[in-house]
mmCIF file of C-alpha atoms in Angstrom:
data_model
loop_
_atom_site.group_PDB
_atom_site.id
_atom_site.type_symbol
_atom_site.label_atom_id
_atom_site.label_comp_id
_atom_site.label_asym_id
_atom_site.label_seq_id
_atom_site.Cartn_x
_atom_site.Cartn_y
_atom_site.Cartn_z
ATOM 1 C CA UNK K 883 3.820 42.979 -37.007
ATOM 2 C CA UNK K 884 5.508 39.660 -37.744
ATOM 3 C CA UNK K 885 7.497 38.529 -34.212
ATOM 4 C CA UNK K 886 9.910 36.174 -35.619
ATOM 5 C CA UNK K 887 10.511 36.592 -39.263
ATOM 6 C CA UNK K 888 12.707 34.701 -41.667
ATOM 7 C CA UNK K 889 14.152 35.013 -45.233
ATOM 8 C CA UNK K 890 13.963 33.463 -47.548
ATOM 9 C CA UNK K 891 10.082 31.590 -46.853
ATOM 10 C CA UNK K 892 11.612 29.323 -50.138
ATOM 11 C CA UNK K 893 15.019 28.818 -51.079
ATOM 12 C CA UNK K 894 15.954 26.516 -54.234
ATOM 13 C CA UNK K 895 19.786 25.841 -54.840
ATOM 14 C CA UNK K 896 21.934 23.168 -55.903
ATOM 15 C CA UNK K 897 24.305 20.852 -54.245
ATOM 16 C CA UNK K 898 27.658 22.714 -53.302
ATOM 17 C CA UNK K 899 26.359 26.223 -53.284
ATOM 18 C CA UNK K 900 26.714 28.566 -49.706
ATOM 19 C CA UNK K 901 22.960 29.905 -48.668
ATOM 20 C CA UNK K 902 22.199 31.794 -46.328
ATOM 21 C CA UNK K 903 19.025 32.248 -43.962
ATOM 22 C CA UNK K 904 18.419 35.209 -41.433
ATOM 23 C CA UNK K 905 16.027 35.637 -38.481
ATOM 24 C CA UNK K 906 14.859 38.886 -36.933
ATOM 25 C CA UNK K 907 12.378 38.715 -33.943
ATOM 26 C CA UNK K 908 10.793 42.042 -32.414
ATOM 27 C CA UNK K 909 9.866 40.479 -28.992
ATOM 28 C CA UNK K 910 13.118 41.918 -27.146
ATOM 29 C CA UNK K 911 13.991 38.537 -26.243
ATOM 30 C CA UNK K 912 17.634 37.426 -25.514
ATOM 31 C CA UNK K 913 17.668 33.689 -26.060
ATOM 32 C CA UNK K 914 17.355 32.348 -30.466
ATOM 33 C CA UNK K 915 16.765 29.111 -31.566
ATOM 34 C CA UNK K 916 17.604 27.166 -35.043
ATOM 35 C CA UNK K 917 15.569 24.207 -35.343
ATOM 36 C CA UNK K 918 15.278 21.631 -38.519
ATOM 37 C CA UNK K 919 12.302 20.005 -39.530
ATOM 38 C CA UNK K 920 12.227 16.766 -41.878
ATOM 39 C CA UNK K 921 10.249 15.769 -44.252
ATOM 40 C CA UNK K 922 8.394 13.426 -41.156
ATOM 41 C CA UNK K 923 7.948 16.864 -39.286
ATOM 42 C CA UNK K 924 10.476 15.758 -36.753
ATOM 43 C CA UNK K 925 11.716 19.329 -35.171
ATOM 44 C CA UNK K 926 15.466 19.142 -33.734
ATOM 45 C CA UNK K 927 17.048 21.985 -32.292
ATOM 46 C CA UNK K 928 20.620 22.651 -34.077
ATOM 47 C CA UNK K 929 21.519 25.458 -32.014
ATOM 48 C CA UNK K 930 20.741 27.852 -29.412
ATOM 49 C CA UNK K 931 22.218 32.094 -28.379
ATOM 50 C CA UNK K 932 22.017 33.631 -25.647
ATOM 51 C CA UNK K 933 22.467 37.363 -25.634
ATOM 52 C CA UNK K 934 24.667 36.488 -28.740
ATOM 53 C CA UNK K 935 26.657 33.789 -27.137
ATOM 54 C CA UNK K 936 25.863 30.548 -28.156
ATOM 55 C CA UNK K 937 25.259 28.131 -25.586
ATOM 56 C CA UNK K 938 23.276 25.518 -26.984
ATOM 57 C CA UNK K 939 25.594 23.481 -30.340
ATOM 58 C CA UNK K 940 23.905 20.048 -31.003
ATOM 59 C CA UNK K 941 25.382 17.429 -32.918
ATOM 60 C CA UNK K 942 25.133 19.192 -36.194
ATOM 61 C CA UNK K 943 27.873 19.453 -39.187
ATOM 62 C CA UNK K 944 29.965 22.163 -39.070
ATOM 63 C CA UNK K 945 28.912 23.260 -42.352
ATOM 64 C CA UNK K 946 26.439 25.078 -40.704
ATOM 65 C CA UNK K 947 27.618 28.388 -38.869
ATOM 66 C CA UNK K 948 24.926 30.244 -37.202
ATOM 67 C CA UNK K 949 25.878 33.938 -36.202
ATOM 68 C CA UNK K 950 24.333 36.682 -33.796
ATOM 69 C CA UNK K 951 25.214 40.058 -34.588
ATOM 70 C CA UNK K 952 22.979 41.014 -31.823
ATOM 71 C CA UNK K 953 20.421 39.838 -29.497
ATOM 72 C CA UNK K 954 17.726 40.472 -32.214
ATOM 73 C CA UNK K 955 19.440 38.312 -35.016
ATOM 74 C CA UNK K 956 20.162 34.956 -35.386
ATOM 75 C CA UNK K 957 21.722 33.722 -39.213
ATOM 76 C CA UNK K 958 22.332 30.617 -40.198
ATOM 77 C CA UNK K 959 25.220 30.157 -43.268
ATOM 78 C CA UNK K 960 25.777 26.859 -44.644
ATOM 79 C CA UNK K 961 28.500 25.941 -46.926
ATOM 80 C CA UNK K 962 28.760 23.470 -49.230
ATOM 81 C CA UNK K 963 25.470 22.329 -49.200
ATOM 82 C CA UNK K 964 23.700 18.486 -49.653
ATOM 83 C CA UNK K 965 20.847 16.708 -50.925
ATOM 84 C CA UNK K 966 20.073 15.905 -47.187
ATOM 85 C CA UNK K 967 19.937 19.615 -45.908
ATOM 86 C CA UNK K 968 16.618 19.777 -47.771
ATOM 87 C CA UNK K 969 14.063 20.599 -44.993
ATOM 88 C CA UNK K 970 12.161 23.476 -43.219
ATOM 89 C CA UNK K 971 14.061 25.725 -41.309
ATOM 90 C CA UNK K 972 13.129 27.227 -38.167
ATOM 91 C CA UNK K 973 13.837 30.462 -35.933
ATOM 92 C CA UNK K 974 12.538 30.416 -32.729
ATOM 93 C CA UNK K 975 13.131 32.880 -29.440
ATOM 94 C CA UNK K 976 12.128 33.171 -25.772
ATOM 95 C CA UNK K 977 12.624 35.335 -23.082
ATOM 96 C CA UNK K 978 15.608 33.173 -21.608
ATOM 97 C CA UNK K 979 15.709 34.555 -18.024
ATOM 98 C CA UNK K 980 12.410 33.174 -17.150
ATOM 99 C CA UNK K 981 11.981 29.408 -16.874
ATOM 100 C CA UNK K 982 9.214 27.803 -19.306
ATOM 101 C CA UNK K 983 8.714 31.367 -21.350
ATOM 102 C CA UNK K 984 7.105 29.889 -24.518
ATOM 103 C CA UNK K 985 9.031 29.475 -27.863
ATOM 104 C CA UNK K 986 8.138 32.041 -30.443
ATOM 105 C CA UNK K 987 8.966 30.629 -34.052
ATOM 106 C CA UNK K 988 8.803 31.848 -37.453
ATOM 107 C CA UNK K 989 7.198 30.660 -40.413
ATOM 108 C CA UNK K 990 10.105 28.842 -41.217
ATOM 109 C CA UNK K 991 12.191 28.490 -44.198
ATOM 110 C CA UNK K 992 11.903 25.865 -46.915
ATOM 111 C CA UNK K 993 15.178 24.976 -48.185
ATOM 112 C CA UNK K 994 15.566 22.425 -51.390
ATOM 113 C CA UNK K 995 18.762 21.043 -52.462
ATOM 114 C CA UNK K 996 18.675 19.699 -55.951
ATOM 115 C CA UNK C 1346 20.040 13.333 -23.026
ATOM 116 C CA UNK C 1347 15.859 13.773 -22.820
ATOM 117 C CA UNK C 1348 13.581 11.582 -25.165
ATOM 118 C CA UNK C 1349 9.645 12.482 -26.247
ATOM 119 C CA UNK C 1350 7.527 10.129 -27.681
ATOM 120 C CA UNK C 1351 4.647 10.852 -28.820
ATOM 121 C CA UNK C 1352 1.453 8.837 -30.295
ATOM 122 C CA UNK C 1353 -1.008 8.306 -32.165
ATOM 123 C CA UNK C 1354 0.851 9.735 -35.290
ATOM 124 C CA UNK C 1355 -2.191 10.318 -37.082
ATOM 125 C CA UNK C 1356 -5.505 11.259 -35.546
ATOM 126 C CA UNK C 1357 -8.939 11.120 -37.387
ATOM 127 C CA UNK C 1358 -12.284 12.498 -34.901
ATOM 128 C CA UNK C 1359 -15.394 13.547 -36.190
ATOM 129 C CA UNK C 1360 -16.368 16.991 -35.509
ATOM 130 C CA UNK C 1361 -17.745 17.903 -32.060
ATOM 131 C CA UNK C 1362 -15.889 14.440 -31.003
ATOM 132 C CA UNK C 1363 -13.045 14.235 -28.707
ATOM 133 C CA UNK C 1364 -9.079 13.935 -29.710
ATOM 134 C CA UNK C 1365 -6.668 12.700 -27.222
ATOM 135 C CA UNK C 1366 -2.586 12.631 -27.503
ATOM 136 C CA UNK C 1367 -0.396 11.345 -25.667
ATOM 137 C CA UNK C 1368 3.587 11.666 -24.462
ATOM 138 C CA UNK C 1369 5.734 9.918 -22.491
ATOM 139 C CA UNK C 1370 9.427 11.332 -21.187
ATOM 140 C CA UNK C 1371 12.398 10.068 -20.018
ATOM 141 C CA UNK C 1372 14.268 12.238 -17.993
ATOM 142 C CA UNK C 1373 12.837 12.649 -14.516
ATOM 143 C CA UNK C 1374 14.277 16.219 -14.433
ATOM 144 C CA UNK C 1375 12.132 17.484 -17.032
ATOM 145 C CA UNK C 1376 9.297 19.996 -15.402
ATOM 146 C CA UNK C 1377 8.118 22.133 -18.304
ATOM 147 C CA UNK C 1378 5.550 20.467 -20.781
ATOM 148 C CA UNK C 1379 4.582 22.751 -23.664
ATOM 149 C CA UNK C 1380 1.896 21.133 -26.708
ATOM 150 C CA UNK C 1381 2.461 23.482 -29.950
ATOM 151 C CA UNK C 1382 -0.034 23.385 -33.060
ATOM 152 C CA UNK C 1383 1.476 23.221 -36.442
ATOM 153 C CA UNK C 1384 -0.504 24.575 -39.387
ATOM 154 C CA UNK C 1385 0.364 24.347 -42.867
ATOM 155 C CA UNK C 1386 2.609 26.419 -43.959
ATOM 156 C CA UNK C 1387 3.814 28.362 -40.649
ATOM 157 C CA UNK C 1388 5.659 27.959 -37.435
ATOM 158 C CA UNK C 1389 4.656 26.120 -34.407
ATOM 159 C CA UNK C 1390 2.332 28.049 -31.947
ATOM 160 C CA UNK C 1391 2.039 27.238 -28.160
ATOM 161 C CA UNK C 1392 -1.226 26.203 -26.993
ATOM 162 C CA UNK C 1393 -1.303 24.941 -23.402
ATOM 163 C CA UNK C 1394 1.618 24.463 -21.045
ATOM 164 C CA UNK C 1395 1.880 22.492 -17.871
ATOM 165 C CA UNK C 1396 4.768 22.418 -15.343
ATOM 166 C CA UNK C 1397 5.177 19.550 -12.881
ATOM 167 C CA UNK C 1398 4.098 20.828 -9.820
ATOM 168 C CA UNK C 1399 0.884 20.605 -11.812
ATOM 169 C CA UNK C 1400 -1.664 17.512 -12.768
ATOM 170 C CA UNK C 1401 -3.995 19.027 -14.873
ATOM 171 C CA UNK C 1402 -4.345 22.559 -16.592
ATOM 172 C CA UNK C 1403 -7.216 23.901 -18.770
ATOM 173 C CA UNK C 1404 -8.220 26.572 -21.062
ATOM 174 C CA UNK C 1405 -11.151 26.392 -23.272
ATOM 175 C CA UNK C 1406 -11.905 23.360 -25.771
ATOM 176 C CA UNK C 1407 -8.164 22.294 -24.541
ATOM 177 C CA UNK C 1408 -6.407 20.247 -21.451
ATOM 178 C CA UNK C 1409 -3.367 18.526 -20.778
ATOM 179 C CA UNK C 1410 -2.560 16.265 -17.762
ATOM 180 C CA UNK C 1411 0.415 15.305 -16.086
ATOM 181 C CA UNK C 1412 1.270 11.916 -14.481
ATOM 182 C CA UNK C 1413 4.851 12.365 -13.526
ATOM 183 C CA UNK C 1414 5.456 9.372 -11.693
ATOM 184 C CA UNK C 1415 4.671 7.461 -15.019
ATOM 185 C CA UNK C 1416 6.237 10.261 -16.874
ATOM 186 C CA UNK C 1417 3.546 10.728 -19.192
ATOM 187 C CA UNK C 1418 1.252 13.674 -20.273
ATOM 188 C CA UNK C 1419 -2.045 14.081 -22.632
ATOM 189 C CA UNK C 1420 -3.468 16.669 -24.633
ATOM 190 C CA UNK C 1421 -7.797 16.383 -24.487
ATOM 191 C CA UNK C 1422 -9.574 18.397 -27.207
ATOM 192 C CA UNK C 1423 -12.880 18.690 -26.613
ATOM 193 C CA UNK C 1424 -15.787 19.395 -29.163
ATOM 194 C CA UNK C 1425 -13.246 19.578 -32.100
ATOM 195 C CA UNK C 1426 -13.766 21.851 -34.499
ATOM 196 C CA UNK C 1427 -12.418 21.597 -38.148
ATOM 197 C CA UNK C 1428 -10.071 24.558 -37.386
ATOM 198 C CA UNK C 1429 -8.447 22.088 -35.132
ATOM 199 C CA UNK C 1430 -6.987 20.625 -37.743
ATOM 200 C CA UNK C 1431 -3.079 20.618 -37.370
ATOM 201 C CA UNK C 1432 -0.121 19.394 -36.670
ATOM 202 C CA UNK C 1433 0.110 18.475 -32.503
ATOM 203 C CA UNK C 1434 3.774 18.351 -30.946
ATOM 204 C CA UNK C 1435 4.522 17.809 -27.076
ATOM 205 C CA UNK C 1436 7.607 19.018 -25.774
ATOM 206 C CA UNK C 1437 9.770 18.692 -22.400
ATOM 207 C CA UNK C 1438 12.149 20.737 -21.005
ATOM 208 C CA UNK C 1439 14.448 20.431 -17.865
ATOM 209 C CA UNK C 1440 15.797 23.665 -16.049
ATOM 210 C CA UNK C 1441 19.073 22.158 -15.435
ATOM 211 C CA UNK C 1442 21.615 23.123 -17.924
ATOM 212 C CA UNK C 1443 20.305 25.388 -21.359
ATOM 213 C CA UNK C 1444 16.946 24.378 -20.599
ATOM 214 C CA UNK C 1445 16.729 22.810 -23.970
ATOM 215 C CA UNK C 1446 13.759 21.891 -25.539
ATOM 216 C CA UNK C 1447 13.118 18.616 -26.663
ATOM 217 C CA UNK C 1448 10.030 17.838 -29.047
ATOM 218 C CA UNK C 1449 7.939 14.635 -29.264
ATOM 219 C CA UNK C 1450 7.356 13.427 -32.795
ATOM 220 C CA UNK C 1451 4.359 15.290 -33.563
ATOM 221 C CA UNK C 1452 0.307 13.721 -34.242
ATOM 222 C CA UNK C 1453 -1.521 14.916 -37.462
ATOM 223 C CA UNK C 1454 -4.881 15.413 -36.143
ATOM 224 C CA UNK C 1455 -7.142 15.331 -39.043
ATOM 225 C CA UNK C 1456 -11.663 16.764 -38.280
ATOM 226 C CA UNK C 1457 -13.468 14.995 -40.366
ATOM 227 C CA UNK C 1458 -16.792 17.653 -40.915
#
């Protein structure tokens, strides 16, 4: 059984379009991650839930609206999209009530903006 | 905020030779030290963690040190195989605040057979 899983593994679209990507993980943990990964394989965190409140919101345009229906999801919509939201996408959790629990991530999510 | 750097950013060892990488940090708060591996294709995985009331931790083929007066830690690989070829990221994390993770730049260790 996959932990973390994300969908789409590939997504293709064109400037301007909305896209969608959605996380699942299976561990029973309460604290999701959205990182971004370049094309230099630089990971940044974009944002961070807790028990579906977010608590973590870095510097990241609001274009991108992640939402937790519940502790086990974590989406990420983004509207209007650019040539420089082309990366890899990642999903990560951890059990958040226990300091250092390892990060869990998907296999990520390769979005291409053409 | 915290800052990771990380070096070399590409790594070449013969097999059954030994691959170091290192990280230095900037925030003096941070006390949780994570290395991930990167294949292609997939997520980061953890590998070896160290927290700061720690100098040195090991499992296996892998260790990491810590040095946190110089705020610096190292990931040895001993007797590398060509399965250890991967992506290497540190990490540091405080537990002040969201305990937010902060990645170094990642090292592209490449075994040469």
């Amino acid at each position: 059984d996959t932990a973390v899983s994300q969908t789409p593994k590939y997504l293709v679209t064109q400037m301007g379009n909305d896209k969608s990507i959605k996380c699942e993980q299976n561990l029973g943990h309460d604290t999701m991650y959205w990182y971004k990964q370049d094309s230099k394989k630089f990971l940044k965190i974009m944002f961070s839930y807790n028990n579906k409140e977010l608590i973590i919101n870095e510097t990241v345009p609001n274009r991108f609206s992640p939402k937790s229906p519940d502790k086990a999801h974590l989406n990420l919509h983004i509207n209007s999209l650019e040539l420089g939201d082309s990366a890899v996408y990642f999903c990560a959790s951890r059990s958040g009530g226990l300091f250092g629990s390892p990060l869990h991530f998907g296999n990520g999510t390769r979005l291409t903006v053409t | 905020g915290e800052n990771v750097e990380q070096h070399p950013s590409t790594l070449s060892v013969q097999e059954g030779d030994s691959a170091v990488i290192k990280c230095t940090y900037s925030d003096s708060a941070s006390n949780y030290f994570p290395w991930y591996k990167q294949e292609l294709g997939k997520g980061p995985q953890l590998i070896i963690d160290i927290r700061s009331n720690v100098g040195e931790k090991k499992d296996q083929r892998i260790a990491v040190t810590l040095n946190k007066t110089a705020k610096h830690f190292s990931l040895h690989i001993t007797e590398t195989q060509p399965e250890d070829s991967a992506v290497y990221f540190c990490a540091a994390s405080s537990r002040t605040g969201n305990e937010k993770l902060t990645f170094g730049t990642g090292t592209r260790l490449t075994i040469i057979p």
